Amino acid sequence: MRTLPVIAAAVILLTAALNSHAQPKSAGIFFSPSMSGLTYQHQLDRNTFWNIDLAVDYGDLVLGQSKTPGFSARFGYNFIIWQGNPGNSRLYAGPGVNVGYARDKGHETGGYGGLSGNLGFEHDFSSGISLSAGISPVFAIHLHNTDRGLQLQTYNNGLLWSLAPYVGIRYDISGPDGNGQEERPTAKIRRPLFTYGIEWEYVSTINSIYHHNFSAVDGYRMNDKGSKMMYAGNASVYAHAGVNIGRHGNVSLYAGYSGLYDNYAVIPVSLRYTWVFGRSDAGWLCFIDGGCGFRPESAMSVIGKAGGGYRISLSRSVKLDMLLSYRCSYAEIPFSDQYGPVSDDRIRRNNNYLSAINLGIGIVL
C-alpha cells in the first residue's frame, strides 16, 4: 500500500513532463501548518497553469496523534481569475488530484486519494522570485486497517486542514527560451534605518533533558531525571521591528506565538542581532536570539536561538530570509506519573531543557 501514492505521483510527474516546452515555469518550496514540501509551476497560456507539489505531511504530528510524518503528492490545474496591471499579481483557482500516505484523525496510517481544490494569490518580483498564499482543501478516501480488516472512509484531515493557509516561494527557471530572465543585475540599495517584518518556522524538537521531583499520591517523594531523544513537530510565528546598525548589523525585537513541546505553547519576546555578510543588504547571514516565553498561569520560559541563512532581495524594499537555526529552551512543562497528571501543589522541581532544529522563512521590509 505504501507504493501506491509513489506510483501515482510518478505517473503525474511523467504526464506533466511530456507537456513541458518553453512556457514560463518556476520551482520552489511551500509551508503550511499541516505540510511542507517542493512545488513546481508550469504556465500553459496567459490564463491557465498547472502545478505539482510533493510534501511531507505532518498534520497529525501537530495534533499530537502520531510520531511519524506521512507524505503527499498533488497535481492541480488552475485558472487565473484576476490579474493586476502589468500582470505580476494574480488570483487563481482550480481543481486537482491528491494522493498520499499518512495517519488520519481517528484512524491508523494508510493511503489516501481523491480530489483537491486550490484558491490562491501570488505576486512576481523583478528578481525572479514569486510569493504565493492560499488554501487547498482535499476531498479524499482513506484506506486503513482496523480490527474488521481494511476500511475505506473519508479522509478527515483533508477537510480538517482545508482552511489552513499555505505560503510559498518559487524562482523563475524559464531561462532565455521562456519569459524568464537569464541575468538579473542587482542594484546597490541604500540600507533603511528601521526594519520590520514577519517570520514563520517549523520547529522539530529532538531532545529533552528533564528533572522532576514531586510527591506521589501515596505521599512518597519521587525524583525522576534523565534525557531522551525524541521528535515533536511544532511551529512558530513572529512579528518583528528593529534598526539597522552600520552596513551589516541589525537589532530587532521579536514577538509572536511558539510551540515548545506537545500541547505546550508560549508567547515569546526576544531580542535578535543579525549580521549580513557581503557589500549589500542581501546574501548570507547569521544571528543570535535570546528572550523569554510567557504563558497564562505558568512560570516564565527562557529561550535562546542561534542560526544562519540566506537573504534574497525581492525588490528595493522587500527582502526574503531562508533560515536554519538551533533553539534551546527552558520551561516548566506539565507532566504525569502512573496515576495521571501531577498537580502543581505536589511538584517540588520541574526542569525541562528542550533542544530543537528550526527551518524558517521570513519577510523583512
Coordinates of C-alpha atoms in Angstrom, one line a residue:
M1 CA 0.0 0.0 0.0
R2 CA 2.9 2.3 0.6
T3 CA 3.9 2.1 -3.1
L4 CA 0.5 3.3 -4.4
P5 CA 1.0 7.0 -3.8
V6 CA 4.5 6.8 -5.1
I7 CA 3.4 5.2 -8.4
A8 CA 0.6 7.7 -8.8
A9 CA 2.9 10.6 -8.2
A10 CA 5.4 9.3 -10.8
V11 CA 2.6 9.0 -13.4
I12 CA 1.5 12.5 -12.7
L13 CA 5.1 13.8 -13.0
L14 CA 5.7 11.9 -16.2
T15 CA 2.5 13.1 -17.8
A16 CA 3.2 16.7 -16.9
A17 CA 6.8 16.5 -18.2
L18 CA 5.6 15.4 -21.6
N19 CA 3.8 18.7 -22.0
S20 CA 6.8 20.9 -20.8
H21 CA 8.1 23.1 -23.6
A22 CA 9.3 26.7 -23.5
Q23 CA 6.4 28.2 -21.4
P24 CA 7.3 30.1 -18.2
K25 CA 8.0 27.7 -15.3
S26 CA 9.1 28.1 -11.7
A27 CA 10.1 25.9 -8.8
G28 CA 10.4 26.4 -5.1
I29 CA 9.1 25.4 -1.7
F30 CA 5.9 25.9 0.3
F31 CA 4.8 25.8 4.0
S32 CA 1.6 25.2 5.8
P33 CA 0.5 24.2 9.4
S34 CA 0.0 20.6 8.1
M35 CA 2.7 20.0 5.5
S36 CA 5.8 21.4 3.8
G37 CA 7.4 20.5 0.5
L38 CA 8.6 21.2 -3.0
T39 CA 6.4 22.9 -5.7
Y40 CA 6.7 23.3 -9.4
Q41 CA 4.5 25.5 -11.6
H42 CA 4.2 25.5 -15.4
Q43 CA 2.4 28.2 -17.3
L44 CA 0.3 27.0 -20.2
D45 CA -1.0 30.3 -21.5
R46 CA -2.0 33.7 -20.2
N47 CA -4.9 32.3 -18.2
T48 CA -4.0 28.8 -17.1
F49 CA -1.2 26.9 -15.5
W50 CA -0.6 23.6 -13.7
N51 CA 1.4 22.8 -10.6
I52 CA 2.9 19.7 -8.9
D53 CA 3.5 19.6 -5.1
L54 CA 5.5 16.9 -3.2
A55 CA 5.3 17.3 0.5
V56 CA 5.9 15.9 4.0
D57 CA 2.6 15.6 5.8
Y58 CA 3.0 16.3 9.5
G59 CA -0.6 17.4 10.2
D60 CA -1.2 14.5 12.6
L61 CA 2.0 15.3 14.5
V62 CA 0.7 18.8 15.1
L63 CA -2.5 17.3 16.5
G64 CA -0.4 15.0 18.8
Q65 CA -1.9 11.8 17.3
S66 CA 1.2 10.5 15.6
K67 CA 5.0 10.4 16.0
T68 CA 5.9 9.9 12.3
P69 CA 5.0 12.1 9.3
G70 CA 3.4 11.0 6.1
F71 CA 3.8 12.2 2.5
S72 CA 1.6 13.8 -0.2
A73 CA 1.7 14.3 -3.9
R74 CA -0.7 16.8 -5.6
F75 CA -1.4 17.9 -9.1
G76 CA -3.5 21.0 -9.9
Y77 CA -4.9 22.7 -12.9
N78 CA -5.5 26.4 -12.3
F79 CA -7.4 29.2 -13.9
I80 CA -6.3 32.8 -13.4
I81 CA -9.5 34.7 -12.5
W82 CA -7.9 38.1 -11.9
Q83 CA -4.7 39.8 -12.9
G84 CA -3.2 43.1 -11.8
N85 CA -1.6 45.6 -14.1
P86 CA 1.0 44.9 -15.5
G87 CA 0.2 41.3 -14.7
N88 CA 2.7 40.5 -11.9
S89 CA -0.2 39.9 -9.4
R90 CA -2.9 37.3 -9.9
L91 CA -5.7 35.5 -8.2
Y92 CA -6.2 31.9 -9.3
A93 CA -8.4 28.8 -8.6
G94 CA -8.8 25.3 -9.9
P95 CA -9.3 21.6 -9.3
G96 CA -6.7 18.8 -8.8
V97 CA -5.9 15.3 -7.6
N98 CA -4.2 14.4 -4.4
V99 CA -2.6 11.1 -3.2
G100 CA -0.6 10.3 -0.1
Y101 CA 0.2 8.0 2.8
A102 CA -0.5 9.4 6.3
R103 CA -2.3 8.8 9.5
D104 CA -5.8 10.2 9.6
K105 CA -7.6 11.7 12.6
G106 CA -9.2 8.8 14.5
H107 CA -7.7 6.1 12.2
E108 CA -4.5 4.3 11.6
T109 CA -1.9 5.2 9.0
G110 CA -2.9 4.3 5.4
G111 CA -3.0 5.5 1.8
Y112 CA -5.5 8.1 0.6
G113 CA -6.5 9.6 -2.7
G114 CA -9.1 11.9 -4.1
L115 CA -9.9 15.4 -5.4
S116 CA -8.4 18.7 -4.2
G117 CA -9.1 22.3 -4.8
N118 CA -6.9 25.4 -5.0
L119 CA -7.6 29.0 -4.3
G120 CA -4.6 31.4 -4.0
F121 CA -2.9 34.7 -4.7
E122 CA 0.6 35.3 -6.0
H123 CA 2.9 38.2 -6.8
D124 CA 6.0 38.2 -9.1
F125 CA 9.0 40.3 -8.2
S126 CA 11.5 41.7 -10.7
S127 CA 14.2 39.5 -9.1
G128 CA 12.5 36.3 -10.5
I129 CA 11.0 35.4 -7.1
S130 CA 7.3 34.7 -6.7
L131 CA 5.5 34.7 -3.4
S132 CA 2.1 33.0 -3.0
A133 CA -0.5 32.2 -0.4
G134 CA -3.8 30.3 -0.5
I135 CA -5.8 27.3 0.7
S136 CA -6.0 23.8 -0.8
P137 CA -8.8 21.5 0.6
V138 CA -8.6 17.8 0.0
F139 CA -11.7 15.6 -0.6
A140 CA -10.3 12.1 -0.4
I141 CA -10.9 8.5 0.7
H142 CA -8.6 7.0 3.3
L143 CA -7.7 3.3 3.3
H144 CA -6.6 2.0 6.7
N145 CA -6.5 -1.2 8.8
T146 CA -8.9 -1.9 11.6
D147 CA -10.0 -5.0 13.7
R148 CA -12.5 -5.7 11.0
G149 CA -9.9 -5.5 8.2
L150 CA -9.2 -2.8 5.6
Q151 CA -11.7 0.0 5.7
L152 CA -12.5 2.9 3.3
Q153 CA -13.6 6.1 5.0
T154 CA -13.5 9.9 4.4
Y155 CA -10.0 11.4 4.8
N156 CA -10.8 13.6 7.8
N157 CA -7.5 15.5 7.9
G158 CA -8.0 16.7 4.3
L159 CA -11.1 18.6 5.5
L160 CA -9.8 19.5 8.9
W161 CA -6.8 21.4 7.4
S162 CA -8.8 22.8 4.5
L163 CA -8.8 26.3 5.8
A164 CA -5.2 26.3 7.0
P165 CA -3.3 28.6 4.6
Y166 CA -0.1 27.8 2.8
V167 CA 2.7 30.2 1.8
G168 CA 5.1 29.5 -1.0
I169 CA 8.2 30.9 -2.7
R170 CA 9.3 30.0 -6.2
Y171 CA 12.1 31.1 -8.5
D172 CA 11.6 31.6 -12.3
I173 CA 13.6 28.8 -14.1
S174 CA 12.3 29.5 -17.6
G175 CA 15.6 30.5 -19.0
P176 CA 16.2 32.5 -22.2
D177 CA 13.7 30.4 -24.2
G178 CA 10.8 31.3 -21.9
N179 CA 9.8 34.5 -20.3
G180 CA 12.4 34.3 -17.6
Q181 CA 15.5 36.5 -17.4
E182 CA 18.9 35.0 -18.0
E183 CA 20.7 37.6 -15.9
R184 CA 19.2 39.8 -13.2
P185 CA 21.6 42.6 -12.2
T186 CA 21.4 43.7 -8.6
A187 CA 21.5 47.4 -8.0
K188 CA 23.2 48.8 -4.9
I189 CA 20.5 49.8 -2.5
R190 CA 21.0 52.1 0.5
R191 CA 20.0 50.4 3.7
P192 CA 17.0 51.8 5.5
L193 CA 17.4 52.8 9.2
F194 CA 14.3 51.0 10.5
T195 CA 13.1 47.5 9.6
Y196 CA 10.1 45.4 10.3
G197 CA 8.5 42.1 9.1
I198 CA 7.2 38.7 9.8
E199 CA 8.7 35.2 10.2
W200 CA 7.4 31.6 10.3
E201 CA 9.3 28.5 11.2
Y202 CA 8.8 24.8 11.5
V203 CA 10.1 23.5 14.9
S204 CA 11.5 20.0 15.3
T205 CA 12.1 19.2 19.0
I206 CA 14.8 16.5 19.1
N207 CA 15.9 16.2 22.7
S208 CA 14.6 16.7 26.3
I209 CA 16.7 16.9 29.5
Y210 CA 14.3 16.8 32.5
H211 CA 14.4 16.7 36.3
H212 CA 11.0 16.1 38.1
N213 CA 10.8 16.0 41.8
F214 CA 7.3 15.6 43.3
S215 CA 5.1 13.9 45.9
A216 CA 3.3 10.8 44.8
V217 CA -0.3 10.2 45.5
D218 CA 0.6 7.9 48.4
G219 CA 2.9 10.6 50.0
Y220 CA 6.3 9.3 48.9
R221 CA 8.8 11.7 47.4
M222 CA 9.6 10.9 43.7
N223 CA 12.7 12.0 41.9
D224 CA 12.8 11.4 38.1
K225 CA 15.5 12.8 35.9
G226 CA 17.2 11.9 32.6
S227 CA 17.5 12.7 28.9
K228 CA 15.5 11.3 25.9
M229 CA 15.9 11.7 22.2
M230 CA 12.5 12.4 20.6
Y231 CA 10.7 14.1 17.8
A232 CA 7.9 16.6 18.2
G233 CA 6.7 18.8 15.4
N234 CA 5.6 22.3 16.1
A235 CA 5.6 25.8 14.6
S236 CA 6.3 29.5 15.5
V237 CA 5.2 32.8 14.0
Y238 CA 6.7 36.2 14.8
A239 CA 6.4 39.8 14.0
H240 CA 9.5 42.0 14.4
A241 CA 10.7 45.6 14.3
G242 CA 14.3 46.9 14.6
V243 CA 17.0 49.2 13.5
N244 CA 20.0 48.7 11.2
I245 CA 23.4 49.3 12.6
G246 CA 26.1 50.2 10.1
R247 CA 26.3 48.3 6.8
H248 CA 26.0 44.8 8.1
G249 CA 24.2 44.7 11.6
N250 CA 20.6 44.8 12.7
V251 CA 19.0 44.6 16.2
S252 CA 15.3 43.7 16.3
L253 CA 12.6 42.9 18.8
Y254 CA 10.6 39.7 18.1
A255 CA 7.3 38.7 19.5
G256 CA 4.7 36.1 18.5
Y257 CA 3.4 32.6 19.3
S258 CA 5.6 29.5 19.5
G259 CA 5.2 25.8 20.3
L260 CA 7.8 24.4 22.7
Y261 CA 6.5 20.9 23.3
D262 CA 3.5 18.7 22.6
N263 CA 0.4 20.8 23.5
Y264 CA 2.6 23.5 25.2
A265 CA 3.0 26.9 23.5
V266 CA 4.2 30.3 24.8
I267 CA 4.2 33.9 23.7
P268 CA 7.9 34.6 23.1
V269 CA 9.5 38.0 23.3
S270 CA 13.2 38.2 22.3
L271 CA 16.0 40.4 21.1
R272 CA 17.9 39.3 18.0
Y273 CA 21.2 40.5 16.5
T274 CA 21.7 39.7 12.8
W275 CA 24.8 40.1 10.7
V276 CA 24.6 40.2 6.9
F277 CA 27.8 39.3 5.0
G278 CA 28.8 41.0 1.8
R279 CA 28.6 44.5 0.5
S280 CA 24.8 44.7 0.1
D281 CA 21.7 44.1 2.2
A282 CA 21.4 40.6 0.7
G283 CA 23.4 37.4 0.9
W284 CA 24.5 35.0 3.7
L285 CA 23.6 36.0 7.3
C286 CA 23.9 34.7 10.8
F287 CA 22.1 35.7 14.0
I288 CA 21.8 35.1 17.7
D289 CA 18.5 35.5 19.6
G290 CA 17.6 35.4 23.3
G291 CA 14.4 36.1 25.3
C292 CA 11.5 34.8 27.4
G293 CA 8.3 32.9 26.8
F294 CA 5.1 33.8 28.6
R295 CA 2.0 31.7 29.2
P296 CA -1.0 32.4 31.4
E297 CA -0.8 30.9 34.9
S298 CA 2.6 29.3 34.2
A299 CA 6.2 30.2 35.0
M300 CA 8.2 32.2 32.5
S301 CA 10.2 30.2 30.0
V302 CA 13.7 31.1 28.7
I303 CA 14.5 30.7 25.0
G304 CA 17.8 31.1 23.2
K305 CA 18.5 30.6 19.5
A306 CA 21.4 30.8 17.1
G307 CA 21.5 30.2 13.3
G308 CA 22.0 31.5 9.8
G309 CA 20.6 31.6 6.4
Y310 CA 20.4 33.4 3.1
R311 CA 18.7 36.7 2.3
I312 CA 17.2 37.4 -1.1
S313 CA 16.4 40.9 -2.4
L314 CA 12.9 40.7 -3.9
S315 CA 12.7 44.4 -4.6
R316 CA 14.2 47.7 -3.4
S317 CA 12.4 47.4 0.0
V318 CA 11.4 43.8 0.4
K319 CA 13.8 41.0 1.5
L320 CA 13.2 37.3 1.9
D321 CA 15.1 35.3 4.5
M322 CA 15.6 31.5 4.4
L323 CA 16.7 30.4 7.9
L324 CA 18.1 27.4 9.7
S325 CA 18.7 27.6 13.5
Y326 CA 19.2 25.7 16.7
R327 CA 17.0 26.5 19.7
C328 CA 17.4 25.7 23.4
S329 CA 14.6 26.5 25.8
Y330 CA 13.8 26.0 29.5
A331 CA 10.2 25.5 30.5
E332 CA 8.1 24.1 33.4
I333 CA 6.0 21.8 31.3
P334 CA 3.1 19.8 32.9
F335 CA 3.9 16.1 33.3
S336 CA 2.2 12.9 34.5
D337 CA 3.0 9.9 36.7
Q338 CA 1.4 6.4 36.6
Y339 CA -1.8 7.9 38.2
G340 CA -2.2 10.8 35.8
P341 CA -1.3 14.5 35.6
V342 CA 0.7 15.7 38.6
S343 CA -0.9 18.8 40.2
D344 CA 1.1 21.9 40.9
D345 CA 0.8 21.6 44.7
R346 CA 2.7 18.2 44.5
I347 CA 5.6 19.5 42.4
R348 CA 8.9 20.5 44.0
R349 CA 11.0 20.6 40.9
N350 CA 10.0 20.7 37.2
N351 CA 13.0 21.5 35.0
N352 CA 12.9 20.8 31.3
Y353 CA 15.6 21.7 28.8
L354 CA 14.5 21.3 25.1
S355 CA 16.6 21.2 22.0
A356 CA 15.1 21.9 18.6
I357 CA 16.1 22.4 15.0
N358 CA 14.1 25.1 13.2
L359 CA 13.5 25.8 9.5
G360 CA 12.1 29.2 8.8
I361 CA 11.1 31.8 6.2
G362 CA 10.7 35.5 6.8
I363 CA 9.9 38.8 5.1
V364 CA 11.9 41.9 6.0
L365 CA 10.9 45.4 5.0

